[in-house]
Short mmCIF file of C-alpha atoms and ligand atoms in Angstrom, two decimals:
data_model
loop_
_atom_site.label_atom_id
_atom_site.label_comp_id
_atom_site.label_asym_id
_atom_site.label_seq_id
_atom_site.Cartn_x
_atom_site.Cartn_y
_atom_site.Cartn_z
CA UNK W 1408 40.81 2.03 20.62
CA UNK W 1409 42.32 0.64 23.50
CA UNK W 1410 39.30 -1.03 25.75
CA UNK W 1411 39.25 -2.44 29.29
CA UNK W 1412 36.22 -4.73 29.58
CA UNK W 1413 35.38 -5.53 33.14
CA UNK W 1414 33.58 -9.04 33.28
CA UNK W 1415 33.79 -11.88 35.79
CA UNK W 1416 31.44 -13.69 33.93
CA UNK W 1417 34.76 -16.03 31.82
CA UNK W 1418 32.03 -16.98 28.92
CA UNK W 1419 30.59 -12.99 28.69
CA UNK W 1420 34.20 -11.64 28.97
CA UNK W 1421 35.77 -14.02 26.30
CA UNK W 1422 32.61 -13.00 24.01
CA UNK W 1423 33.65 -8.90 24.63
CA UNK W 1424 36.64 -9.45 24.08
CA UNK W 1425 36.68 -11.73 20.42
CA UNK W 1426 33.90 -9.07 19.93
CA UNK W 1427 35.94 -6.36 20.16
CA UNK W 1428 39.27 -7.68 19.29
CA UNK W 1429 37.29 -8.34 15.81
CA UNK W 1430 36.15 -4.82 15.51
CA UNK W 1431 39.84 -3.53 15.14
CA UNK W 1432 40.28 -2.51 19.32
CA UNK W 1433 43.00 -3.75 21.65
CA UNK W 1434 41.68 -5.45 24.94
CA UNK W 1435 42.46 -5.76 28.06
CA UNK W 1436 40.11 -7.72 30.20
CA UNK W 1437 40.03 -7.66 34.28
CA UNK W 1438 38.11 -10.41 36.26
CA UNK W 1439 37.68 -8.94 39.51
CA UNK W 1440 36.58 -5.63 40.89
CA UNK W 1441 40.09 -4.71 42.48
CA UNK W 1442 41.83 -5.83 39.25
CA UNK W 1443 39.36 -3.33 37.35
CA UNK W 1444 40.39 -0.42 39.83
CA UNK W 1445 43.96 -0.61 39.17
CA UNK W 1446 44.11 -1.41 35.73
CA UNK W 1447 41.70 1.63 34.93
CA UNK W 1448 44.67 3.81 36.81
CA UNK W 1449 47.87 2.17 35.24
CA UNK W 1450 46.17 2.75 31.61
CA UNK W 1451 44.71 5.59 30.23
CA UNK W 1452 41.72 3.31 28.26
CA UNK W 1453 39.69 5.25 25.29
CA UNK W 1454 36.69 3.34 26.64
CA UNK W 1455 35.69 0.67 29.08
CA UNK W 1456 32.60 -1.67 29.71
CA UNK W 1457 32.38 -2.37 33.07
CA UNK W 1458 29.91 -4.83 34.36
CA UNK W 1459 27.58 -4.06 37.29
CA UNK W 1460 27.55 -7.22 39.17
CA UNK W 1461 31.20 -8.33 40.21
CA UNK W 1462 32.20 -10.17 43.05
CA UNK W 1463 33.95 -7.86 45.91
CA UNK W 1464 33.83 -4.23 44.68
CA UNK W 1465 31.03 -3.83 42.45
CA UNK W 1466 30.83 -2.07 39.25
CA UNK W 1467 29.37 0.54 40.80
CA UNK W 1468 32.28 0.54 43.29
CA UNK W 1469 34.89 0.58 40.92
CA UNK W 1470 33.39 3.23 38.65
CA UNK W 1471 33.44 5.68 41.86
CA UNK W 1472 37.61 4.62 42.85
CA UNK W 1473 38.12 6.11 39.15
CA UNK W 1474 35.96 9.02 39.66
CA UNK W 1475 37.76 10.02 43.25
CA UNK W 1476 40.99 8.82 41.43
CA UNK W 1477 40.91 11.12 38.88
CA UNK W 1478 40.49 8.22 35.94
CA UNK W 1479 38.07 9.95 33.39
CA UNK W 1480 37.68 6.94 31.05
CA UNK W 1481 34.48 7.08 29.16
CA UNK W 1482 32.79 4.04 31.58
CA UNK W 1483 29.85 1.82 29.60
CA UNK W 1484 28.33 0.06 32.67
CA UNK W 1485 26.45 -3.51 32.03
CA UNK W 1486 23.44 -3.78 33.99
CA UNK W 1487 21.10 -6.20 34.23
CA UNK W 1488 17.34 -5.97 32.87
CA UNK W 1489 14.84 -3.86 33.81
CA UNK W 1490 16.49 -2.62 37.05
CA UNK W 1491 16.29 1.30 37.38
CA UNK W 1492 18.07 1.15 40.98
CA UNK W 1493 21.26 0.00 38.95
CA UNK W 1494 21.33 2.18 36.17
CA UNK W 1495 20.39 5.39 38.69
CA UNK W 1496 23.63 4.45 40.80
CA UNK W 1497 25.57 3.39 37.60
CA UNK W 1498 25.45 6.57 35.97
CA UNK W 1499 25.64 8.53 39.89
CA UNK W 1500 28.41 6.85 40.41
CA UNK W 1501 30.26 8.45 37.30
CA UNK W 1502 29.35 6.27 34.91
CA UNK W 1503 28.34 7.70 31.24
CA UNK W 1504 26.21 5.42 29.65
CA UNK W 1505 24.53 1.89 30.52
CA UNK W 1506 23.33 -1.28 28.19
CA UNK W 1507 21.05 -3.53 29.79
CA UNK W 1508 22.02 -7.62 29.67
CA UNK W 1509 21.18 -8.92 26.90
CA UNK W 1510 22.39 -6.13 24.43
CA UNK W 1511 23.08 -6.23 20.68
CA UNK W 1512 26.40 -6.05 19.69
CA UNK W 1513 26.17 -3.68 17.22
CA UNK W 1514 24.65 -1.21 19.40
CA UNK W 1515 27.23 -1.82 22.08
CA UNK W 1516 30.18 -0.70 19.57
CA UNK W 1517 27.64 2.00 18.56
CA UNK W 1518 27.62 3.39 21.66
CA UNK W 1519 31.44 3.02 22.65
CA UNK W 1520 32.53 4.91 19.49
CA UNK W 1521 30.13 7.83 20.83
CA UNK W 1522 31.65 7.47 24.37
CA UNK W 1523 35.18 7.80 22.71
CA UNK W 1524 34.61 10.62 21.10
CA UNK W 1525 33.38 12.73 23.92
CA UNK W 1526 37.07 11.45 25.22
CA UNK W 1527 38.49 11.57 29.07
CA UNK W 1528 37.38 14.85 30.18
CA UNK W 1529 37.38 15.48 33.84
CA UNK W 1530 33.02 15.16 34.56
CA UNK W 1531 33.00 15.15 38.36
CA UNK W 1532 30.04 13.67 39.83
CA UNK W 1533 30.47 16.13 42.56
CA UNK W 1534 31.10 19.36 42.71
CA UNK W 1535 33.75 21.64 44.52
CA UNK W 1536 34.65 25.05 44.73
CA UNK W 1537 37.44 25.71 47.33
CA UNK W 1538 36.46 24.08 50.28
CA UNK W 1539 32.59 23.54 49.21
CA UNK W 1540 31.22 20.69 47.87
CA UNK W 1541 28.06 19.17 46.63
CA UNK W 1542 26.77 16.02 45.71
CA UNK W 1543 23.53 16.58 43.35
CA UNK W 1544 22.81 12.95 43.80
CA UNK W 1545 23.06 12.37 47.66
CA UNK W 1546 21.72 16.21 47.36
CA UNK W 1547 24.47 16.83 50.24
CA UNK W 1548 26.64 19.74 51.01
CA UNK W 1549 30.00 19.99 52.66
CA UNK W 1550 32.49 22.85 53.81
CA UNK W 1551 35.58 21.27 54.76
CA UNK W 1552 34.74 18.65 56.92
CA UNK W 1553 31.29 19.88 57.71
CA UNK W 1554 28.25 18.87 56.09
CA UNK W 1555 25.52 21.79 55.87
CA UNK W 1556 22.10 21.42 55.83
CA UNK W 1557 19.41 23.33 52.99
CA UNK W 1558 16.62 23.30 51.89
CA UNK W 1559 15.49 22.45 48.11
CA UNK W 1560 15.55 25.95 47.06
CA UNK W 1561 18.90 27.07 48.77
CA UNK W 1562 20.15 23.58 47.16
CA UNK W 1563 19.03 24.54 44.03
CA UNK W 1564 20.67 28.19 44.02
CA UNK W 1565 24.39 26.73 45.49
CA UNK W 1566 24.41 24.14 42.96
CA UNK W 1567 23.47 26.96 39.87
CA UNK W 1568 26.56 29.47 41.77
CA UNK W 1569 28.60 26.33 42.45
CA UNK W 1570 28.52 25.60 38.18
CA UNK W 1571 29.89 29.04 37.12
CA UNK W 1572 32.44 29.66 40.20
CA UNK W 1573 34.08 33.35 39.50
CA UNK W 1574 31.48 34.24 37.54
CA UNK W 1575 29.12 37.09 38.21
CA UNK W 1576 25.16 35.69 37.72
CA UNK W 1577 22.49 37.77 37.44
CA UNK W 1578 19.61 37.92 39.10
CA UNK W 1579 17.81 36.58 35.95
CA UNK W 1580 19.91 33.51 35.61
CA UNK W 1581 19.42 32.80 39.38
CA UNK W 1582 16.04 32.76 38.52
CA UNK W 1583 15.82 30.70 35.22
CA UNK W 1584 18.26 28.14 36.88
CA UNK W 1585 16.90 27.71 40.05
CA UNK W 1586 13.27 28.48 39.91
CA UNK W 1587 10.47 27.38 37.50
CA UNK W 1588 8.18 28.93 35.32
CA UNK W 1589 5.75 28.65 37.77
CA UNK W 1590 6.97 31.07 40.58
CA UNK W 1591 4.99 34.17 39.85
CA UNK W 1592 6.89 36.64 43.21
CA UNK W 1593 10.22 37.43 41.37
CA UNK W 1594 10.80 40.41 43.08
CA UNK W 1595 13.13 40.15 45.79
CA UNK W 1596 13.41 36.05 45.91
CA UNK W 1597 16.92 35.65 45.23
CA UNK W 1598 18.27 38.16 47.56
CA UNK W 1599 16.12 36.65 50.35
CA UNK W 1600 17.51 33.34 49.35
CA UNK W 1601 21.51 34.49 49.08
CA UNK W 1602 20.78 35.90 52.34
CA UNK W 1603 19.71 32.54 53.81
CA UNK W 1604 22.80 30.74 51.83
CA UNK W 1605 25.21 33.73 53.44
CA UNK W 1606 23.62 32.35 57.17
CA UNK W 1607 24.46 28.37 56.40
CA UNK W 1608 27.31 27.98 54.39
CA UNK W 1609 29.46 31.19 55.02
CA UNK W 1610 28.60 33.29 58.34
CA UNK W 1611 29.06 30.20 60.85
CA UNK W 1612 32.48 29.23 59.24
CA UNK W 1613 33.51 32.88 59.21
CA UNK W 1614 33.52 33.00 55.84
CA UNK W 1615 31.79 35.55 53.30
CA UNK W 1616 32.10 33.17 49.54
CA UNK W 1617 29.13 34.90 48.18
CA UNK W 1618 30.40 38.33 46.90
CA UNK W 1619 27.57 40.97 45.99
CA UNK W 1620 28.19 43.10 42.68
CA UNK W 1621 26.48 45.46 43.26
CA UNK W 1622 23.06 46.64 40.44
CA UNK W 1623 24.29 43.36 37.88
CA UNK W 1624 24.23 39.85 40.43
CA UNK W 1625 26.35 37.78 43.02
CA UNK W 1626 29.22 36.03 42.64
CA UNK W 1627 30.46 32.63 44.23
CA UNK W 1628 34.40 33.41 44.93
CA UNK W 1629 36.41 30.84 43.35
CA UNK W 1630 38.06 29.87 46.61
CA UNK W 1631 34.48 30.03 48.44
CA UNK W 1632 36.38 31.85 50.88
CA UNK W 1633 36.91 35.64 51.88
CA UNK W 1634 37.28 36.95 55.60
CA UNK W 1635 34.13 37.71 56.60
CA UNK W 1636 33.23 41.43 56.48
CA1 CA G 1058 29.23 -10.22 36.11
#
């Protein structure tokens, strides 16, 4: 495999890197945040540990340029002990997988040989669908330049439409995806709740993204757009 390893730290990075070099990969090893970014872009990596704490641009920083910059590199992030704040915005920040300082070196190869195999597939933190997009972590919503406001339940039904754009959902999968076991009125819920979707993210923009077919489900249009009826 060809690794980046992303390490300020000159006595950690030239211990990754004999590491690694040992273990049959070819590394590359950047010292700064900024180096990271553009190294990660000029090389398509199979796999790269990127520490947390940098100076400049942090690691989580960096692992977000990739993400926006279309570099799908399976991303180990370093982090340090015992801190849940870092690994949350690690792995928000597009990250796949974290080891916490000090780590085994066996398990760190371990767990960049299962990062590899899942390969460089585009996993978007974010989501968009034409001009619509959502952030599940921030829990924010855009169209275009506008940021909408919902509440948990419409949140939870554009995010479940916003996963299978084009598709037709029933009312059933609405349900299972963005309700719980416990919600006992199943009756008319999700039409009340399209309805109140329709009002924030379609009807002020002049917009109608939320198709109705009719007896089977809704549909999110693929562009989120269509004139509004
Ligand atoms: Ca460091």
């Amino acid at each position: 495999m060809r690794i980046l390893v992303v390490e300020d730290e000159v006595k950690m990075a030239g211990l990754l890197h004999r590491g690694l070099t040992e273990d049959g990969h070819v590394v590359d090893v950047a010292g700064s945040g900024d180096d990271a970014v553009w190294m990660g872009q000029a090389v398509e990596y199979d796999a790269i540990v990127l520490d947390l704490m940098l100076p400049g641009v942090d690691g989580v920083g960096v692992c977000r340029r990739w993400r926006e910059n279309g570099v799908w590199s399976p991303v180990l992030m370093l982090t340090a002990r015992n801190s849940v704040d870092d690994r949350v915005a690690g792995l928000d920040a597009g990250a796949d997988d974290y080891l916490a300082k000090p780590f085994s070196f066996a398990e760190l190869l371990a767990r960049l040989r299962a990062l590899a195999r899942r390969g460089a597939t585009e996993r978007p933190v974010g989501l968009e669908v034409g001009e619509l997009r959502l952030d599940p972590a921030t829990r924010q919503v855009w169209r275009g330049e506008a940021e909408i406001t919902l509440s948990g339940k419409e949140f939870a039904l554009l995010e479940t439409f916003m996963r299978r754009p084009g598709d037709v959902l029933s009312r059933v999968y609405l349900l299972e995806h963005a309700w719980d076991y416990a919600y006992e009125n199943r009756s008319n819920v999700v039409d009340v709740y399209v309805r109140y979707l329709r009002e924030k993210i379609d009807r002020p923009f002049g917009r109608s993204s939320l198709e109705t077919a009719r007896g089977v489900g809704y549909r999110l249009r693929r562009d989120a757009d269509g004139a509004s009826r």
